[in-house]
JSON list of C-alpha atoms in Angstrom, two decimals:
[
{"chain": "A", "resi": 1, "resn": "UNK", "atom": "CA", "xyz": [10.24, -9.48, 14.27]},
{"chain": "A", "resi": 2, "resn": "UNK", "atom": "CA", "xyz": [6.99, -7.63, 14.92]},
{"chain": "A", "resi": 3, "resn": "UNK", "atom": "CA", "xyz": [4.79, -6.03, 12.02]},
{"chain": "A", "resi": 4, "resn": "UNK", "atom": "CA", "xyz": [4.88, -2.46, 12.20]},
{"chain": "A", "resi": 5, "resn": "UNK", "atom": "CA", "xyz": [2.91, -1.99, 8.87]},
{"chain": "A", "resi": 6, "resn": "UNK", "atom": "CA", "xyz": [0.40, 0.73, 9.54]},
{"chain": "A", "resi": 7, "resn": "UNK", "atom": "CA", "xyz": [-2.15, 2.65, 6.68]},
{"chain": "A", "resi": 8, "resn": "UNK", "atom": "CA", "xyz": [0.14, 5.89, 7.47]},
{"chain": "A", "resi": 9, "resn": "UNK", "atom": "CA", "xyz": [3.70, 4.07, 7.17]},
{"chain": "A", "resi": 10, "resn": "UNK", "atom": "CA", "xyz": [2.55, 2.31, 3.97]},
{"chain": "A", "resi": 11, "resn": "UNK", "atom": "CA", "xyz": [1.19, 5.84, 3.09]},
{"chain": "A", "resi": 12, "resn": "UNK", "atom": "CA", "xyz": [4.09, 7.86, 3.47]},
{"chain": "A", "resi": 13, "resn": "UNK", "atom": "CA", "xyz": [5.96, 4.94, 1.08]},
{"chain": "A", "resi": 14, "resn": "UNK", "atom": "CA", "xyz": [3.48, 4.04, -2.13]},
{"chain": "A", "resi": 15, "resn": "UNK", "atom": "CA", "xyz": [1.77, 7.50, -2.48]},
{"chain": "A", "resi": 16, "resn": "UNK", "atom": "CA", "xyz": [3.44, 10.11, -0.39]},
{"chain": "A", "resi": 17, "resn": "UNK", "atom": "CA", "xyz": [2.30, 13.49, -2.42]},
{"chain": "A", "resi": 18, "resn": "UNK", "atom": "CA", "xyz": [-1.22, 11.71, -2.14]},
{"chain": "A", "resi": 19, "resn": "UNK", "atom": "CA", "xyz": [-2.17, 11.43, -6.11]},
{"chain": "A", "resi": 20, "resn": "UNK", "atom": "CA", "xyz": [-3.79, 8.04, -5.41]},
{"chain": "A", "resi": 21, "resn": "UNK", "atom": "CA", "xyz": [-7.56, 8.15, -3.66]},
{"chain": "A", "resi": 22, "resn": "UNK", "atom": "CA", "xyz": [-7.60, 5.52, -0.04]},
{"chain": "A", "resi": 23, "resn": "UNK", "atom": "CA", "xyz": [-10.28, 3.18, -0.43]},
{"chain": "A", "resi": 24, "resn": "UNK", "atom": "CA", "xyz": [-11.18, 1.74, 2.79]},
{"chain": "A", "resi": 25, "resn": "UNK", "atom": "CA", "xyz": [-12.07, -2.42, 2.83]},
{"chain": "A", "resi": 26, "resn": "UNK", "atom": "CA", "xyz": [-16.12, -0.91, 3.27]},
{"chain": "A", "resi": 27, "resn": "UNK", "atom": "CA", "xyz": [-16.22, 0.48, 0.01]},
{"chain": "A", "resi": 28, "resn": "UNK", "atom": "CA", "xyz": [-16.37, -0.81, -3.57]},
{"chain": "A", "resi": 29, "resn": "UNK", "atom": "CA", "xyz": [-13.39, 0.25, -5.32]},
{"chain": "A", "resi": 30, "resn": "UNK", "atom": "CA", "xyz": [-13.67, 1.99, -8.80]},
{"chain": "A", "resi": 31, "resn": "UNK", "atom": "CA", "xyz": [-12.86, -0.20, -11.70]},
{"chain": "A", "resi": 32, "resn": "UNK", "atom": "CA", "xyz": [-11.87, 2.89, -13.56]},
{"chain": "A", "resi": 33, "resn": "UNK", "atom": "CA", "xyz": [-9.42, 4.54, -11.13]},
{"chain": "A", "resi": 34, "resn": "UNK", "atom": "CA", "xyz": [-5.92, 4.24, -9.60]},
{"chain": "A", "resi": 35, "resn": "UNK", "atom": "CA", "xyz": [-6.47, 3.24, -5.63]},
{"chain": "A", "resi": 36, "resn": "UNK", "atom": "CA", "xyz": [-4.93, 1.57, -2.90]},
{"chain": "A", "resi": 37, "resn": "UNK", "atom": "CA", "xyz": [-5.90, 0.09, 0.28]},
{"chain": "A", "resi": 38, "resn": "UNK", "atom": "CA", "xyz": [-4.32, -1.68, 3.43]},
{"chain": "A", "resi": 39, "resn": "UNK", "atom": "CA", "xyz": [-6.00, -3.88, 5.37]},
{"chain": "A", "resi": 40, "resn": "UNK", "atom": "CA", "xyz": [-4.60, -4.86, 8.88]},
{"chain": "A", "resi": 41, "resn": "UNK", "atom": "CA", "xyz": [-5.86, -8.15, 10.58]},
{"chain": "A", "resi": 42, "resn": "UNK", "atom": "CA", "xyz": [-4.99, -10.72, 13.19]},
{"chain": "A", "resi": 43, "resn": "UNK", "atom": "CA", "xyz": [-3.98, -13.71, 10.64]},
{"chain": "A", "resi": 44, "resn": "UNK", "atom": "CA", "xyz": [-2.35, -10.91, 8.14]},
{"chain": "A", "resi": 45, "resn": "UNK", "atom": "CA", "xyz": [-2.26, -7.15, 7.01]},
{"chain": "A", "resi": 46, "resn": "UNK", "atom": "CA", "xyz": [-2.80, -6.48, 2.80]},
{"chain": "A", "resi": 47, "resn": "UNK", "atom": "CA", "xyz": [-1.72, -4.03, 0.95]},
{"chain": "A", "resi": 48, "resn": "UNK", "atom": "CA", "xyz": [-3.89, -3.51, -2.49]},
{"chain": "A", "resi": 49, "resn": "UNK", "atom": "CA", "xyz": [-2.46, -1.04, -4.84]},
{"chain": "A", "resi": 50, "resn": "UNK", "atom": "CA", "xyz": [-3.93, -0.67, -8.70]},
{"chain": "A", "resi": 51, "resn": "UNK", "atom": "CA", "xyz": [-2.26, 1.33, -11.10]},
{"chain": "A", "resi": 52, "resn": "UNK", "atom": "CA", "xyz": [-3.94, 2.53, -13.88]},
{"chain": "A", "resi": 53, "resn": "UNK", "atom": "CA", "xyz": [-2.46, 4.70, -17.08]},
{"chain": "A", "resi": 54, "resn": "UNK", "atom": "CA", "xyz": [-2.67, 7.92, -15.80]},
{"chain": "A", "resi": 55, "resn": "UNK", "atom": "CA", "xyz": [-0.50, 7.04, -12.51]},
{"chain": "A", "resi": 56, "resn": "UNK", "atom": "CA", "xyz": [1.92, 4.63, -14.43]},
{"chain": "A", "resi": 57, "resn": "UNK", "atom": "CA", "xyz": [5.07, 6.24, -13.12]},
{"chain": "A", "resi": 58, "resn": "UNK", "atom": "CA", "xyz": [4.41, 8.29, -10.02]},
{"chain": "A", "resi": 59, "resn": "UNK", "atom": "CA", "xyz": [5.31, 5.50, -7.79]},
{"chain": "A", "resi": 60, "resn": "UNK", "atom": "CA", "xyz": [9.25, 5.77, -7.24]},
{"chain": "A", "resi": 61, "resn": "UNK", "atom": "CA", "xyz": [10.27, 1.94, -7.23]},
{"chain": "A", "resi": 62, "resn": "UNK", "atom": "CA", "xyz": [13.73, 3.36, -6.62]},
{"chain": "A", "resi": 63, "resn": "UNK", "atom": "CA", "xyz": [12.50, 4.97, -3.15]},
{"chain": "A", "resi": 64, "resn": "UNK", "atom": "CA", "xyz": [14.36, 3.37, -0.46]},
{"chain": "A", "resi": 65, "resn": "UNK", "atom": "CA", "xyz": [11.56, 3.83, 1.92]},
{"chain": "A", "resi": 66, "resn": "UNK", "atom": "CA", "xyz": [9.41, 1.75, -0.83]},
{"chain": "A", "resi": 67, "resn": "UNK", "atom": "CA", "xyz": [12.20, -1.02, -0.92]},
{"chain": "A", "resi": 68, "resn": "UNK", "atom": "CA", "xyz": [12.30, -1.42, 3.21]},
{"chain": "A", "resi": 69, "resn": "UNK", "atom": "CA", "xyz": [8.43, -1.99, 3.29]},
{"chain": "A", "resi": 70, "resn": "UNK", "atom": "CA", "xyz": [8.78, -4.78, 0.68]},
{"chain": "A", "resi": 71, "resn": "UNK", "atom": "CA", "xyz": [11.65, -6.05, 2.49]},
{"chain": "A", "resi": 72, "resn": "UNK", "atom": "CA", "xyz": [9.95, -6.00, 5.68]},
{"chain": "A", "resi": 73, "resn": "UNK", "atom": "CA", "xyz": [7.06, -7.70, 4.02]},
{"chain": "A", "resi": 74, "resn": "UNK", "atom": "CA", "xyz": [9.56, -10.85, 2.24]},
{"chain": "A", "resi": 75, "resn": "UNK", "atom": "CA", "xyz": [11.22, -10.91, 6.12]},
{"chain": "A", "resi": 76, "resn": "UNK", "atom": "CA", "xyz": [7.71, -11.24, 7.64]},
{"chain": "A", "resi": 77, "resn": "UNK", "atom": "CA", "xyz": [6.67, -13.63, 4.97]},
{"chain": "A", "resi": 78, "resn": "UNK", "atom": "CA", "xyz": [10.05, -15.97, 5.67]},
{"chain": "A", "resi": 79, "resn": "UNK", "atom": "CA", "xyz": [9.54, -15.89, 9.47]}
]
């Protein structure tokens, strides 16, 4: 199976109406605020999401796009 994780797939999946701010792997991230970040490499792509009170709940963990990524990622991981 080849990866076909990509910033705008995971996008579309953990923050699709865009409430969370991107914070690129240049940048400090903000101790204070909700964020997320992916990270694509040759050895192995990361996905960094923090969650913080005010967006407790706006990620649908019921979303079936949601549950294929994290599938994809377990099938990837088992290879």
């Amino acid at each position: 199976m080849e990866a076909s994780l990509t910033r705008e797939s995971v996008a579309q999946v953990i923050d699709p109406t865009s409430n969370l701010k991107y914070i690129p792997i240049e940048k400090n991230a903000p101790t204070s605020h909700s964020w997320w970040r992916f990270t694509d490499g040759e050895e192995f792509d990361t996905i960094t999401l923090v969650i913080r009170n005010e967006h407790l709940g706006t990620i649908d963990t019921s979303c079936r796009k949601l549950k294929k990524v994290l599938q994809e990622i377990i099938d990837l991981a088992n290879e």
